[in-house]
Amino acid sequence: MASTRGEFSSRFGFIMAASGSAVGLGNIWGFPTQAAGNGGAAFLAVYLVLAFTLAYPALMAELIIGRHAHSNPVQALRAISRTPLLANIGAAGGMAGLVIASLILSFYAIVAGWMVAFCLASLVGLMGAEEASQWLTAFGLGRNLVFTYLFIALTALIVTAGVKQGIERWSERLMPILIITLLVLIAYVLTLEGATEGLRVYLLPDFSRSLSPDLILRALGAAFFSLSLGVGTMLVYGSYVKDDENLPLLGGVVTLIDISIAVLAGFLIMPAMYVALQNGVEIFGEDGTLISEDTLIFTVLPELFATMGTTGVIVSITFFFLMSIAALTSSISMLEVSVAYATESRGVKRRWAAPLIACGIAAASTLIIFDFSNLFSMVITLTTRYGQPLLGFIFCLYAGWIWQRDGVLQELRKGNPDAEHSLFWKIWPWYVRLVCPTIILCIFAQATLA
Ligand code: PFF
């Protein structure tokens, strides 16, 4: 069966694809402002500890199940179940994962479309097409629809080309570009006046906040979203990994890249905000806290770029290009979850499955765009606050309780004959059985009660 499916041709290919899924708008946009508003370096410390001790084990649960079953989440959870009832519950969980992944893509593509539009706006602005530039940056129905469709089409194009020729090839090209672009931007911004103040705010630890339960749960939620957990993307990518690869090592590298880029992004965004302040741009909201989320990206940063003359235009193009790439490598992983299911379990050819599912997702995005004020935040809350933690919980239960311990060990031995003597094997099974589900339940309870 494995031979008829796609497979990553190299370790590098998998690492680029999986870290491409993980590194997205959440890292570059979400993490730095959350850190800044929640105790700076103290948030960073909590985030690092949680990412390695909890998100990493949950990521491993998905990767190991996926690699063992060499199939999509629906079939994979069925395959490791011991009774028909558990198999059906697992399959339902896998199905829910496909739906949540598609819904995440439906709002993610809208935001990604804005990134592409802002990148183009600076480009056409440079050529003197002011009117076009204004259309591209103004929040309008036409602009939103065109760029969402464009972005989904781009995503579908890559996924249609297949695991090796599409996902792996493009992740291998785009991820190094993303990392280099990020480093160049950081180096540039750090030379500007006001940047050190931003660094100080980012790195100044306020430990009185880091111990609050709310902050810990928030950091964990951020880590789960950032590592693309709970919706089967990592399970599907794990299913394309060759049997002789050492999975705990690969998962560790992906986690490390994801965290490093989130932390690095802080070295760009925070100094940039304080450079903006220096240049007369307002960076604090009415309540005195730092402006974040959409206002930060689409108002504060463009205002900053505008104060920088022609250099600002180049920086703006580079920045929004960076954001577009980050979003694209994440969105292909979201689409691949459903495409893997349609091709393997429903016998639909990839060249039909990817465009058809993409059309369905575009339809969902259209609905959101038409009723933006109600649907946009509702879909985000539903999928990332409720869907991801709850499904992550199911994956951990299946890896920890439903799947027999022997089966898990055998899977790990494929890539590491000494697996049972490893530190990973001494700790991970308990984590995934007890610690991860308990903590995920806490996030879920908090999200429900909040
Ligand atoms: N990890 C992505 C980010 O940080 O932007 C978001 C994401 C990708 C969430 C893929 C879920 C997913 F399935």
Short mmCIF file of C-alpha atoms and ligand atoms in Angstrom, two decimals:
data_model
loop_
_atom_site.label_atom_id
_atom_site.label_comp_id
_atom_site.label_asym_id
_atom_site.label_seq_id
_atom_site.Cartn_x
_atom_site.Cartn_y
_atom_site.Cartn_z
CA MET A 1 0.00 0.00 0.00
CA ALA A 2 2.78 2.39 0.95
CA SER A 3 4.31 2.16 -2.51
CA THR A 4 1.23 3.60 -4.26
CA ARG A 5 1.10 6.59 -1.94
CA GLY A 6 3.20 9.70 -2.01
CA GLU A 7 6.34 9.76 0.09
CA PHE A 8 8.88 12.41 1.01
CA SER A 9 12.05 11.61 -0.88
CA SER A 10 14.43 12.91 1.75
CA ARG A 11 14.75 13.81 5.41
CA PHE A 12 15.35 17.43 4.40
CA GLY A 13 12.15 17.38 2.35
CA PHE A 14 10.10 16.21 5.32
CA ILE A 15 11.70 18.73 7.68
CA MET A 16 11.02 21.60 5.28
CA ALA A 17 7.42 20.47 4.63
CA ALA A 18 6.54 19.89 8.30
CA SER A 19 8.25 23.03 9.53
CA GLY A 20 6.61 24.83 6.60
CA SER A 21 3.25 23.71 7.96
CA ALA A 22 4.19 24.78 11.47
CA VAL A 23 5.77 28.12 10.60
CA GLY A 24 2.97 30.40 9.49
CA LEU A 25 1.07 33.54 10.33
CA GLY A 26 0.84 32.25 13.91
CA ASN A 27 4.61 32.49 14.37
CA ILE A 28 5.38 35.77 12.70
CA TRP A 29 2.23 37.61 13.56
CA GLY A 30 0.71 35.99 16.61
CA PHE A 31 3.62 34.99 18.80
CA PRO A 32 5.62 38.24 19.10
CA THR A 33 2.65 40.39 20.08
CA GLN A 34 1.35 37.80 22.51
CA ALA A 35 4.76 37.65 24.13
CA ALA A 36 4.98 41.44 24.28
CA GLY A 37 1.59 41.76 25.92
CA ASN A 38 2.07 38.90 28.36
CA GLY A 39 5.28 39.38 30.26
CA GLY A 40 7.89 39.46 27.47
CA ALA A 41 10.73 37.03 28.14
CA ALA A 42 8.66 35.38 30.86
CA PHE A 43 6.07 34.38 28.24
CA LEU A 44 8.93 33.20 26.08
CA ALA A 45 10.26 31.00 28.88
CA VAL A 46 6.83 29.47 29.57
CA TYR A 47 6.27 28.98 25.84
CA LEU A 48 9.61 27.21 25.40
CA VAL A 49 9.02 24.86 28.31
CA LEU A 50 5.48 24.02 27.17
CA ALA A 51 6.44 23.59 23.54
CA PHE A 52 9.06 21.01 24.36
CA THR A 53 7.35 19.20 27.21
CA LEU A 54 3.78 19.14 25.88
CA ALA A 55 3.39 20.23 22.28
CA TYR A 56 6.35 18.13 21.15
CA PRO A 57 4.90 14.90 22.67
CA ALA A 58 1.54 15.66 21.04
CA LEU A 59 3.29 16.23 17.71
CA MET A 60 5.03 12.88 18.13
CA ALA A 61 1.68 11.17 18.73
CA GLU A 62 0.50 12.34 15.30
CA LEU A 63 3.76 11.58 13.52
CA ILE A 64 4.06 8.05 14.94
CA ILE A 65 0.43 7.11 14.23
CA GLY A 66 0.73 8.52 10.71
CA ARG A 67 3.98 6.78 9.88
CA HIS A 68 2.71 3.47 11.28
CA ALA A 69 -0.53 3.49 9.29
CA HIS A 70 0.89 5.16 6.20
CA SER A 71 -2.55 6.58 5.62
CA ASN A 72 -4.85 9.53 6.27
CA PRO A 73 -6.22 10.31 9.78
CA VAL A 74 -9.55 8.51 9.24
CA GLN A 75 -7.91 5.24 8.23
CA ALA A 76 -4.98 5.62 10.60
CA LEU A 77 -7.09 5.93 13.76
CA ARG A 78 -9.15 2.98 12.57
CA ALA A 79 -6.00 0.95 11.99
CA ILE A 80 -4.68 1.28 15.54
CA SER A 81 -8.04 0.53 17.21
CA ARG A 82 -8.71 -2.81 18.82
CA THR A 83 -12.49 -2.92 18.66
CA PRO A 84 -15.02 -1.85 16.01
CA LEU A 85 -16.47 0.77 18.36
CA LEU A 86 -13.08 2.37 18.96
CA ALA A 87 -12.38 2.17 15.23
CA ASN A 88 -15.58 4.07 14.46
CA ILE A 89 -14.91 6.72 17.11
CA GLY A 90 -11.38 7.11 15.74
CA ALA A 91 -12.65 7.43 12.19
CA ALA A 92 -15.17 10.07 13.31
CA GLY A 93 -12.33 11.96 15.04
CA GLY A 94 -10.27 11.77 11.85
CA MET A 95 -13.23 13.10 9.83
CA ALA A 96 -13.68 15.96 12.28
CA GLY A 97 -9.98 16.72 11.75
CA LEU A 98 -10.53 17.06 7.98
CA VAL A 99 -13.42 19.42 8.52
CA ILE A 100 -11.56 21.57 11.06
CA ALA A 101 -8.43 21.71 8.86
CA SER A 102 -10.59 22.85 5.92
CA LEU A 103 -12.36 25.46 8.05
CA ILE A 104 -9.03 26.79 9.32
CA LEU A 105 -7.94 27.09 5.70
CA SER A 106 -11.13 28.95 4.83
CA PHE A 107 -10.25 31.87 7.13
CA TYR A 108 -6.48 31.51 6.84
CA ALA A 109 -6.73 31.99 3.07
CA ILE A 110 -8.57 35.29 3.54
CA VAL A 111 -5.77 36.65 5.75
CA ALA A 112 -3.11 35.20 3.45
CA GLY A 113 -4.85 36.93 0.54
CA TRP A 114 -4.45 40.26 2.36
CA MET A 115 -0.73 39.58 2.68
CA VAL A 116 -0.41 38.98 -1.07
CA ALA A 117 -2.52 42.08 -1.79
CA PHE A 118 -0.36 44.27 0.49
CA CYS A 119 2.79 42.92 -1.17
CA LEU A 120 1.41 43.76 -4.61
CA ALA A 121 0.17 47.16 -3.37
CA SER A 122 3.72 48.22 -2.52
CA LEU A 123 4.94 46.91 -5.85
CA VAL A 124 2.37 48.79 -7.95
CA GLY A 125 2.77 51.84 -5.69
CA LEU A 126 6.46 51.82 -6.61
CA MET A 127 5.43 52.01 -10.26
CA GLY A 128 3.19 54.96 -9.57
CA ALA A 129 -0.19 53.19 -9.83
CA GLU A 130 -1.62 54.89 -6.74
CA GLU A 131 -5.26 54.00 -7.37
CA ALA A 132 -4.53 50.32 -7.79
CA SER A 133 -2.39 50.41 -4.69
CA GLN A 134 -5.25 51.92 -2.69
CA TRP A 135 -7.71 49.32 -3.97
CA LEU A 136 -5.30 46.59 -2.87
CA THR A 137 -4.96 47.87 0.68
CA ALA A 138 -8.55 48.95 1.31
CA PHE A 139 -10.87 46.44 2.98
CA GLY A 140 -13.29 45.71 0.15
CA LEU A 141 -15.44 42.82 -0.99
CA GLY A 142 -13.85 42.60 -4.45
CA ARG A 143 -10.28 42.70 -3.16
CA ASN A 144 -11.02 40.12 -0.45
CA LEU A 145 -12.69 37.70 -2.85
CA VAL A 146 -10.07 37.98 -5.61
CA PHE A 147 -7.09 37.44 -3.33
CA THR A 148 -8.67 34.67 -1.29
CA TYR A 149 -9.44 32.76 -4.50
CA LEU A 150 -5.97 33.46 -5.82
CA PHE A 151 -4.37 32.13 -2.68
CA ILE A 152 -6.55 29.01 -2.57
CA ALA A 153 -5.81 28.37 -6.25
CA LEU A 154 -2.08 28.62 -5.57
CA THR A 155 -2.43 26.20 -2.67
CA ALA A 156 -4.43 23.76 -4.82
CA LEU A 157 -1.88 23.98 -7.63
CA ILE A 158 0.92 22.84 -5.34
CA VAL A 159 -1.13 20.08 -3.72
CA THR A 160 -2.33 18.81 -7.11
CA ALA A 161 1.29 18.27 -8.12
CA GLY A 162 1.60 15.65 -5.38
CA VAL A 163 3.61 14.99 -2.24
CA LYS A 164 7.05 14.88 -3.81
CA GLN A 165 6.60 17.14 -6.83
CA GLY A 166 4.33 19.64 -5.11
CA ILE A 167 4.50 19.83 -1.32
CA GLU A 168 8.09 18.68 -0.83
CA ARG A 169 9.54 20.55 -3.80
CA TRP A 170 7.87 23.85 -2.94
CA SER A 171 8.57 23.62 0.79
CA GLU A 172 12.24 22.99 0.00
CA ARG A 173 12.29 26.14 -2.11
CA LEU A 174 10.16 28.43 0.02
CA MET A 175 11.36 27.66 3.55
CA PRO A 176 15.01 28.67 3.02
CA ILE A 177 13.78 31.85 1.29
CA LEU A 178 11.54 32.54 4.29
CA ILE A 179 14.37 32.09 6.80
CA ILE A 180 16.81 34.24 4.83
CA THR A 181 14.21 36.99 4.28
CA LEU A 182 13.39 37.03 7.99
CA LEU A 183 17.06 37.32 8.95
CA VAL A 184 17.67 40.12 6.43
CA LEU A 185 14.66 42.06 7.71
CA ILE A 186 15.75 41.65 11.34
CA ALA A 187 19.28 42.81 10.52
CA TYR A 188 17.87 45.88 8.80
CA VAL A 189 15.30 46.83 11.43
CA LEU A 190 17.83 46.49 14.25
CA THR A 191 19.92 49.26 12.69
CA LEU A 192 17.05 51.77 12.99
CA GLU A 193 16.50 54.22 15.78
CA GLY A 194 14.14 53.00 18.48
CA ALA A 195 14.81 49.31 17.77
CA THR A 196 16.66 48.65 21.02
CA GLU A 197 13.67 49.89 23.04
CA GLY A 198 11.55 47.28 21.26
CA LEU A 199 14.08 44.60 22.08
CA ARG A 200 14.09 45.67 25.71
CA VAL A 201 10.30 45.38 25.96
CA TYR A 202 10.37 42.00 24.19
CA LEU A 203 13.10 40.56 26.36
CA LEU A 204 12.30 42.13 29.71
CA PRO A 205 10.85 39.31 31.80
CA ASP A 206 7.86 40.02 33.97
CA PHE A 207 7.70 36.81 35.99
CA SER A 208 4.75 37.95 38.04
CA ARG A 209 2.66 37.24 34.92
CA SER A 210 4.34 34.05 33.79
CA LEU A 211 2.98 32.07 36.69
CA SER A 212 -0.66 32.93 36.10
CA PRO A 213 -2.69 29.90 34.95
CA ASP A 214 -4.33 32.00 32.25
CA LEU A 215 -0.96 32.85 30.75
CA ILE A 216 0.23 29.25 30.83
CA LEU A 217 -2.88 28.04 29.04
CA ARG A 218 -2.60 30.84 26.52
CA ALA A 219 1.01 29.91 25.79
CA LEU A 220 0.02 26.30 25.33
CA GLY A 221 -2.80 27.21 22.95
CA ALA A 222 -0.31 29.27 20.96
CA ALA A 223 2.11 26.34 20.84
CA PHE A 224 -0.63 23.97 19.60
CA PHE A 225 -1.74 26.31 16.84
CA SER A 226 1.85 27.00 15.91
CA LEU A 227 2.77 23.33 15.55
CA SER A 228 -0.41 22.70 13.49
CA LEU A 229 -1.59 20.09 16.00
CA GLY A 230 -4.93 18.38 16.39
CA VAL A 231 -6.26 18.44 12.85
CA GLY A 232 -4.26 15.64 11.27
CA THR A 233 -1.81 17.69 9.20
CA MET A 234 1.17 16.34 11.07
CA LEU A 235 -0.31 12.84 10.99
CA VAL A 236 -0.59 13.01 7.21
CA TYR A 237 2.94 14.38 6.82
CA GLY A 238 4.17 11.63 9.17
CA SER A 239 2.48 9.08 6.92
CA TYR A 240 4.76 10.15 4.06
CA VAL A 241 7.96 9.55 6.06
CA LYS A 242 10.07 6.51 5.20
CA ASP A 243 10.13 3.67 7.71
CA ASP A 244 13.84 3.90 8.44
CA GLU A 245 13.74 7.49 9.66
CA ASN A 246 14.19 8.29 13.35
CA LEU A 247 10.88 10.03 14.08
CA PRO A 248 11.59 11.51 17.55
CA LEU A 249 14.63 13.21 16.05
CA LEU A 250 12.72 14.57 13.04
CA GLY A 251 9.89 15.80 15.27
CA GLY A 252 12.45 17.48 17.55
CA VAL A 253 14.03 19.33 14.64
CA VAL A 254 10.62 20.52 13.41
CA THR A 255 9.69 21.74 16.90
CA LEU A 256 13.02 23.54 17.20
CA ILE A 257 12.61 25.28 13.84
CA ASP A 258 9.06 26.32 14.67
CA ILE A 259 10.01 27.77 18.04
CA SER A 260 13.14 29.45 16.71
CA ILE A 261 11.21 31.23 14.00
CA ALA A 262 8.53 32.39 16.43
CA VAL A 263 11.21 33.76 18.75
CA LEU A 264 13.14 35.31 15.83
CA ALA A 265 9.98 36.97 14.56
CA GLY A 266 9.86 38.81 17.88
CA PHE A 267 13.24 40.30 17.01
CA LEU A 268 11.61 41.77 13.91
CA ILE A 269 8.13 42.80 15.03
CA MET A 270 8.91 44.33 18.43
CA PRO A 271 11.81 46.53 17.31
CA ALA A 272 9.75 47.49 14.23
CA MET A 273 6.94 48.72 16.48
CA TYR A 274 9.25 50.92 18.52
CA VAL A 275 10.89 52.24 15.37
CA ALA A 276 7.36 53.15 14.27
CA LEU A 277 6.81 54.94 17.60
CA GLN A 278 10.04 56.85 17.07
CA ASN A 279 8.72 57.89 13.65
CA GLY A 280 5.51 59.21 15.11
CA VAL A 281 3.21 56.20 14.54
CA GLU A 282 0.80 55.35 17.36
CA ILE A 283 1.56 51.85 18.70
CA PHE A 284 -0.52 51.79 21.86
CA GLY A 285 -4.26 51.21 21.90
CA GLU A 286 -6.73 53.18 24.01
CA ASP A 287 -6.21 50.87 26.98
CA GLY A 288 -2.46 51.54 26.93
CA THR A 289 -1.46 48.10 25.67
CA LEU A 290 0.49 47.47 22.50
CA ILE A 291 -1.59 47.38 19.33
CA SER A 292 -1.72 43.83 18.05
CA GLU A 293 -3.28 41.51 15.48
CA ASP A 294 -4.75 43.03 12.33
CA THR A 295 -4.19 46.65 13.34
CA LEU A 296 -0.52 45.93 13.90
CA ILE A 297 0.09 44.25 10.57
CA PHE A 298 -2.18 46.29 8.34
CA THR A 299 -2.00 49.73 9.98
CA VAL A 300 1.05 50.18 12.20
CA LEU A 301 3.58 48.44 9.93
CA PRO A 302 2.37 50.07 6.66
CA GLU A 303 2.45 53.46 8.44
CA LEU A 304 5.99 52.69 9.52
CA PHE A 305 7.00 51.68 5.99
CA ALA A 306 5.44 54.91 4.68
CA THR A 307 7.72 56.97 6.93
CA MET A 308 10.78 55.27 5.42
CA GLY A 309 10.54 56.54 1.82
CA THR A 310 11.67 54.25 -1.02
CA THR A 311 13.50 51.94 1.38
CA GLY A 312 10.18 51.51 3.14
CA VAL A 313 8.57 50.28 -0.08
CA ILE A 314 11.25 47.63 -0.50
CA VAL A 315 10.97 46.61 3.16
CA SER A 316 7.19 46.46 2.80
CA ILE A 317 7.35 44.24 -0.29
CA THR A 318 9.85 41.97 1.46
CA PHE A 319 7.82 41.78 4.65
CA PHE A 320 4.50 40.91 2.98
CA PHE A 321 6.27 38.48 0.67
CA LEU A 322 7.64 36.77 3.78
CA MET A 323 4.16 36.58 5.29
CA SER A 324 2.71 35.19 2.04
CA ILE A 325 5.30 32.40 1.88
CA ALA A 326 4.79 31.55 5.54
CA ALA A 327 1.04 31.27 4.92
CA LEU A 328 1.40 29.21 1.73
CA THR A 329 3.55 26.45 3.21
CA SER A 330 1.00 26.16 6.05
CA SER A 331 -2.07 26.19 3.82
CA ILE A 332 -0.83 23.35 1.60
CA SER A 333 -0.64 21.14 4.68
CA MET A 334 -4.24 21.98 5.59
CA LEU A 335 -5.53 21.09 2.13
CA GLU A 336 -3.45 17.91 2.00
CA VAL A 337 -5.38 16.41 4.94
CA SER A 338 -8.64 16.19 2.98
CA VAL A 339 -6.90 15.39 -0.30
CA ALA A 340 -5.12 12.43 1.32
CA TYR A 341 -8.48 11.13 2.53
CA ALA A 342 -10.27 11.65 -0.80
CA THR A 343 -7.54 9.92 -2.80
CA GLU A 344 -6.94 6.98 -0.45
CA SER A 345 -10.29 6.29 1.08
CA ARG A 346 -12.62 7.50 -1.69
CA GLY A 347 -10.54 6.61 -4.73
CA VAL A 348 -10.68 10.11 -6.21
CA LYS A 349 -7.68 11.04 -8.35
CA ARG A 350 -5.44 13.72 -6.86
CA ARG A 351 -5.79 15.96 -9.90
CA TRP A 352 -9.55 16.08 -9.23
CA ALA A 353 -9.54 15.88 -5.44
CA ALA A 354 -7.32 18.92 -4.82
CA PRO A 355 -9.20 21.39 -7.05
CA LEU A 356 -12.63 20.11 -5.97
CA ILE A 357 -11.90 20.34 -2.26
CA ALA A 358 -10.28 23.73 -2.86
CA CYS A 359 -13.55 24.89 -4.46
CA GLY A 360 -15.47 23.76 -1.38
CA ILE A 361 -13.07 25.69 0.84
CA ALA A 362 -13.34 28.74 -1.43
CA ALA A 363 -17.12 28.53 -1.02
CA ALA A 364 -16.74 28.56 2.76
CA SER A 365 -14.36 31.54 2.50
CA THR A 366 -16.90 33.35 0.32
CA LEU A 367 -19.56 32.94 3.00
CA ILE A 368 -17.16 34.29 5.62
CA ILE A 369 -16.27 37.28 3.43
CA PHE A 370 -19.92 38.12 2.83
CA ASP A 371 -20.75 38.02 6.53
CA PHE A 372 -17.32 38.98 7.77
CA SER A 373 -18.23 40.72 11.00
CA ASN A 374 -20.09 37.69 12.32
CA LEU A 375 -18.42 34.68 10.75
CA PHE A 376 -14.70 35.49 10.70
CA SER A 377 -14.02 35.49 14.44
CA MET A 378 -16.62 32.78 15.00
CA VAL A 379 -14.85 30.33 12.69
CA ILE A 380 -11.48 31.15 14.26
CA THR A 381 -12.82 30.55 17.76
CA LEU A 382 -14.61 27.36 16.77
CA THR A 383 -11.61 25.82 15.04
CA THR A 384 -8.61 26.98 17.04
CA ARG A 385 -10.05 27.31 20.53
CA TYR A 386 -12.31 24.30 20.51
CA GLY A 387 -11.49 22.07 17.52
CA GLN A 388 -7.73 21.86 17.79
CA PRO A 389 -7.41 21.12 21.52
CA LEU A 390 -10.29 18.65 21.48
CA LEU A 391 -8.98 16.69 18.52
CA GLY A 392 -5.42 16.88 19.88
CA PHE A 393 -6.85 15.23 22.97
CA ILE A 394 -8.29 12.39 20.87
CA PHE A 395 -4.96 11.83 19.06
CA CYS A 396 -3.16 11.59 22.41
CA LEU A 397 -5.73 9.16 23.79
CA TYR A 398 -5.38 6.95 20.72
CA ALA A 399 -1.57 7.03 20.86
CA GLY A 400 -1.44 6.54 24.63
CA TRP A 401 -4.35 4.26 25.52
CA ILE A 402 -5.93 2.69 22.47
CA TRP A 403 -2.85 1.68 20.52
CA GLN A 404 -0.94 -1.11 22.21
CA ARG A 405 2.39 -0.12 23.73
CA ASP A 406 4.18 -2.90 21.84
CA GLY A 407 2.91 -1.59 18.54
CA VAL A 408 4.21 1.88 19.33
CA LEU A 409 7.63 0.53 20.29
CA GLN A 410 7.86 -1.55 17.14
CA GLU A 411 7.09 1.52 15.09
CA LEU A 412 9.85 3.48 16.83
CA ARG A 413 12.33 0.61 16.40
CA LYS A 414 12.03 0.88 12.63
CA GLY A 415 14.09 4.05 12.64
CA ASN A 416 16.07 3.35 15.81
CA PRO A 417 16.75 -0.29 16.82
CA ASP A 418 17.66 0.86 20.36
CA ALA A 419 14.43 2.80 20.78
CA GLU A 420 13.44 1.16 24.06
CA HIS A 421 16.61 2.40 25.76
CA SER A 422 16.12 5.96 24.62
CA LEU A 423 15.16 8.83 26.89
CA PHE A 424 12.20 9.40 24.56
CA TRP A 425 10.75 5.96 25.28
CA LYS A 426 11.23 6.40 29.03
CA ILE A 427 9.25 9.61 29.13
CA TRP A 428 6.99 9.98 26.11
CA PRO A 429 4.49 7.13 26.70
CA TRP A 430 3.54 8.59 30.09
CA TYR A 431 3.35 12.06 28.80
CA VAL A 432 1.06 11.16 25.97
CA ARG A 433 -1.10 9.01 28.23
CA LEU A 434 -1.52 11.28 31.18
CA VAL A 435 0.09 14.67 31.00
CA CYS A 436 -0.95 15.72 27.49
CA PRO A 437 -4.63 14.74 27.75
CA THR A 438 -4.95 16.37 31.17
CA ILE A 439 -3.43 19.63 30.03
CA ILE A 440 -5.42 19.68 26.80
CA LEU A 441 -8.59 19.17 28.82
CA CYS A 442 -7.56 22.16 30.92
CA ILE A 443 -7.17 24.33 27.83
CA PHE A 444 -10.50 23.11 26.60
CA ALA A 445 -12.20 23.81 29.91
CA GLN A 446 -10.66 27.25 30.05
CA ALA A 447 -11.73 28.01 26.48
CA THR A 448 -15.26 26.91 27.27
CA LEU A 449 -15.51 28.85 30.50
CA ALA A 450 -13.83 32.01 29.22
N1 PFF B 1 0.88 26.45 12.21
C1 PFF B 1 0.26 27.47 11.43
C2 PFF B 1 0.68 28.84 11.92
O1 PFF B 1 1.40 28.93 12.92
O2 PFF B 1 0.30 29.82 11.29
C3 PFF B 1 -1.24 27.36 11.46
C4 PFF B 1 -1.82 26.01 11.14
C5 PFF B 1 -1.35 25.27 10.05
C6 PFF B 1 -2.83 25.50 11.93
C7 PFF B 1 -1.91 24.01 9.76
C8 PFF B 1 -3.39 24.27 11.66
C9 PFF B 1 -2.92 23.54 10.57
F1 PFF B 1 -3.46 22.40 10.32
#
